[in-house]
Each structure stands twice: as structure tokens, then as C-alpha cells.
PDB file of C-alpha atoms in Angstrom:
ATOM      1  CA  UNK A   1     -23.448  27.013  24.132  1.00 49.00           C
ATOM      2  CA  UNK A   2     -26.150  25.597  26.401  1.00 48.00           C
ATOM      3  CA  UNK A   3     -23.825  25.635  29.411  1.00 55.00           C
ATOM      4  CA  UNK A   4     -23.153  29.078  30.768  1.00 61.00           C
ATOM      5  CA  UNK A   5     -19.809  30.179  32.123  1.00 61.00           C
ATOM      6  CA  UNK A   6     -19.784  30.742  35.866  1.00 68.00           C
ATOM      7  CA  UNK A   7     -19.094  34.343  36.713  1.00 72.00           C
ATOM      8  CA  UNK A   8     -16.621  35.054  39.453  1.00 75.00           C
ATOM      9  CA  UNK A   9     -18.281  36.473  42.568  1.00 78.00           C
ATOM     10  CA  UNK A  10     -17.415  40.108  43.171  1.00 85.00           C
ATOM     11  CA  UNK A  11     -16.428  41.503  46.547  1.00 87.00           C
ATOM     12  CA  UNK A  12     -19.809  43.158  46.948  1.00 88.00           C
ATOM     13  CA  UNK A  13     -21.617  39.902  46.250  1.00 87.00           C
ATOM     14  CA  UNK A  14     -19.481  38.106  48.820  1.00 86.00           C
ATOM     15  CA  UNK A  15     -20.098  40.870  51.360  1.00 83.00           C
ATOM     16  CA  UNK A  16     -23.854  40.619  50.805  1.00 85.00           C
ATOM     17  CA  UNK A  17     -23.704  36.852  51.390  1.00 85.00           C
ATOM     18  CA  UNK A  18     -21.897  37.423  54.690  1.00 81.00           C
ATOM     19  CA  UNK A  19     -24.432  40.083  55.742  1.00 79.00           C
ATOM     20  CA  UNK A  20     -27.327  37.718  54.972  1.00 86.00           C
ATOM     21  CA  UNK A  21     -25.793  35.089  57.250  1.00 86.00           C
ATOM     22  CA  UNK A  22     -25.426  37.763  59.976  1.00 77.00           C
ATOM     23  CA  UNK A  23     -21.815  36.950  60.822  1.00 75.00           C
ATOM     24  CA  UNK A  24     -19.963  39.289  63.158  1.00 72.00           C
ATOM     25  CA  UNK A  25     -17.001  40.386  61.052  1.00 71.00           C
ATOM     26  CA  UNK A  26     -14.142  42.770  61.853  1.00 73.00           C
ATOM     27  CA  UNK A  27     -14.495  42.337  65.591  1.00 74.00           C
ATOM     28  CA  UNK A  28     -11.748  41.668  68.107  1.00 74.00           C
ATOM     29  CA  UNK A  29     -12.175  40.868  71.796  1.00 75.00           C
ATOM     30  CA  UNK A  30      -9.199  40.380  74.122  1.00 78.00           C
ATOM     31  CA  UNK A  31      -9.504  38.681  77.526  1.00 80.00           C
ATOM     32  CA  UNK A  32      -7.092  38.287  80.445  1.00 80.00           C
ATOM     33  CA  UNK A  33      -6.074  34.910  81.876  1.00 83.00           C
ATOM     34  CA  UNK A  34      -8.875  35.307  84.443  1.00 83.00           C
ATOM     35  CA  UNK A  35     -11.481  35.773  81.709  1.00 79.00           C
ATOM     36  CA  UNK A  36     -12.028  39.510  82.196  1.00 78.00           C
ATOM     37  CA  UNK A  37     -12.636  41.712  79.184  1.00 73.00           C
ATOM     38  CA  UNK A  38      -9.570  43.845  78.372  1.00 74.00           C
ATOM     39  CA  UNK A  39     -10.299  45.285  74.952  1.00 69.00           C
ATOM     40  CA  UNK A  40     -13.099  45.134  72.433  1.00 68.00           C
ATOM     41  CA  UNK A  41     -13.118  46.412  68.869  1.00 60.00           C
ATOM     42  CA  UNK A  42     -15.256  48.189  67.769  1.00 61.00           C
ATOM     43  CA  UNK A  43     -15.785  49.832  71.160  1.00 65.00           C
ATOM     44  CA  UNK A  44     -19.186  49.547  72.821  1.00 66.00           C
ATOM     45  CA  UNK A  45     -21.205  52.740  73.046  1.00 66.00           C
ATOM     46  CA  UNK A  46     -21.250  54.114  76.592  1.00 66.00           C
ATOM     47  CA  UNK A  47     -23.962  56.753  76.436  1.00 66.00           C
ATOM     48  CA  UNK A  48     -27.336  56.167  78.053  1.00 66.00           C
ATOM     49  CA  UNK A  49     -29.146  57.407  74.946  1.00 64.00           C
ATOM     50  CA  UNK A  50     -27.553  54.657  72.863  1.00 61.00           C
ATOM     51  CA  UNK A  51     -28.880  52.002  75.238  1.00 61.00           C
ATOM     52  CA  UNK A  52     -32.381  53.476  75.102  1.00 62.00           C
ATOM     53  CA  UNK A  53     -32.194  53.699  71.302  1.00 59.00           C
ATOM     54  CA  UNK A  54     -31.310  49.996  71.004  1.00 60.00           C
ATOM     55  CA  UNK A  55     -34.485  49.084  72.880  1.00 59.00           C
ATOM     56  CA  UNK A  56     -36.739  51.027  70.508  1.00 60.00           C
ATOM     57  CA  UNK A  57     -37.790  48.956  67.497  1.00 57.00           C
ATOM     58  CA  UNK A  58     -38.676  51.851  65.213  1.00 62.00           C
ATOM     59  CA  UNK A  59     -37.840  51.410  61.552  1.00 67.00           C
ATOM     60  CA  UNK A  60     -35.597  53.986  59.938  1.00 70.00           C
ATOM     61  CA  UNK A  61     -32.992  56.326  61.357  1.00 74.00           C
ATOM     62  CA  UNK A  62     -33.886  59.297  63.506  1.00 79.00           C
ATOM     63  CA  UNK A  63     -31.156  61.826  62.699  1.00 83.00           C
ATOM     64  CA  UNK A  64     -31.802  64.036  65.709  1.00 85.00           C
ATOM     65  CA  UNK A  65     -31.416  61.108  68.104  1.00 83.00           C
ATOM     66  CA  UNK A  66     -28.276  59.923  66.356  1.00 82.00           C
ATOM     67  CA  UNK A  67     -26.703  63.391  66.582  1.00 88.00           C
ATOM     68  CA  UNK A  68     -27.402  63.485  70.327  1.00 86.00           C
ATOM     69  CA  UNK A  69     -25.920  60.012  70.807  1.00 84.00           C
ATOM     70  CA  UNK A  70     -22.790  60.983  68.884  1.00 85.00           C
ATOM     71  CA  UNK A  71     -22.372  64.147  70.958  1.00 88.00           C
ATOM     72  CA  UNK A  72     -22.504  62.084  74.143  1.00 87.00           C
ATOM     73  CA  UNK A  73     -20.077  59.530  72.730  1.00 84.00           C
ATOM     74  CA  UNK A  74     -17.705  62.362  71.815  1.00 89.00           C
ATOM     75  CA  UNK A  75     -17.595  63.382  75.474  1.00 88.00           C
ATOM     76  CA  UNK A  76     -16.446  59.888  76.458  1.00 85.00           C
ATOM     77  CA  UNK A  77     -13.931  59.767  73.611  1.00 86.00           C
ATOM     78  CA  UNK A  78     -12.447  63.157  74.539  1.00 90.00           C
ATOM     79  CA  UNK A  79     -12.085  62.017  78.144  1.00 89.00           C
ATOM     80  CA  UNK A  80     -10.230  58.857  77.081  1.00 86.00           C
ATOM     81  CA  UNK A  81      -8.035  60.882  74.736  1.00 89.00           C
ATOM     82  CA  UNK A  82      -7.101  63.285  77.550  1.00 93.00           C
ATOM     83  CA  UNK A  83      -6.143  60.349  79.774  1.00 91.00           C
ATOM     84  CA  UNK A  84      -4.048  58.869  76.990  1.00 90.00           C
ATOM     85  CA  UNK A  85      -2.181  62.166  76.436  1.00 92.00           C
ATOM     86  CA  UNK A  86      -1.577  62.604  80.194  1.00 92.00           C
ATOM     87  CA  UNK A  87      -0.064  59.114  80.369  1.00 90.00           C
ATOM     88  CA  UNK A  88       2.115  59.900  77.359  1.00 90.00           C
ATOM     89  CA  UNK A  89       3.504  63.068  78.967  1.00 91.00           C
ATOM     90  CA  UNK A  90       4.386  61.321  82.238  1.00 85.00           C
TER      91      UNK A  90
END
């Protein structure tokens, strides 16, 4: 009884281990033969506010800033969606 049974690690425990090691998971980057970037998942944020926000080292989340960034990102996403639909209808 002095030896304890090893518990099986749960998915959350494994995820926390991966987060501690700061691995980049669930990312996909596709390059051409020339080495140019074709596709990246998850997509990089395009708005100027997002770039400014990354530079600020303030702890916590500013909800007002995040809402503004998401609104700007929505504009880019809608534009890409329109292009995609136009190509589909051609």
C-alpha cells in the first residue's frame, strides 16, 4: 500500500503541460516552391489597432480596445468573403 497507483493524465493536464512549454499548436503554414507564404492558419490580424495593441505590455484585457479591433477585422473578413463569392459566381 506504500506505492501509489499512477493516475492517467487527463486531456486538460496534458494541455496545460503543452501551454507551459509554449508550443505553437494547431497552426498550419503553406509555402510555394519559391518560399513565399501562401496560406497561414490561424490568419494573422490585419488591422492597425491589433499591431499597436501587441506592442502595449499592459496586463489584463481591455474590452473596448478588443471590440474595436474585432470591428476592424470584420471589415477585412467581409471584403475577403465578397471576393470569394464573386469568384464563385464567375
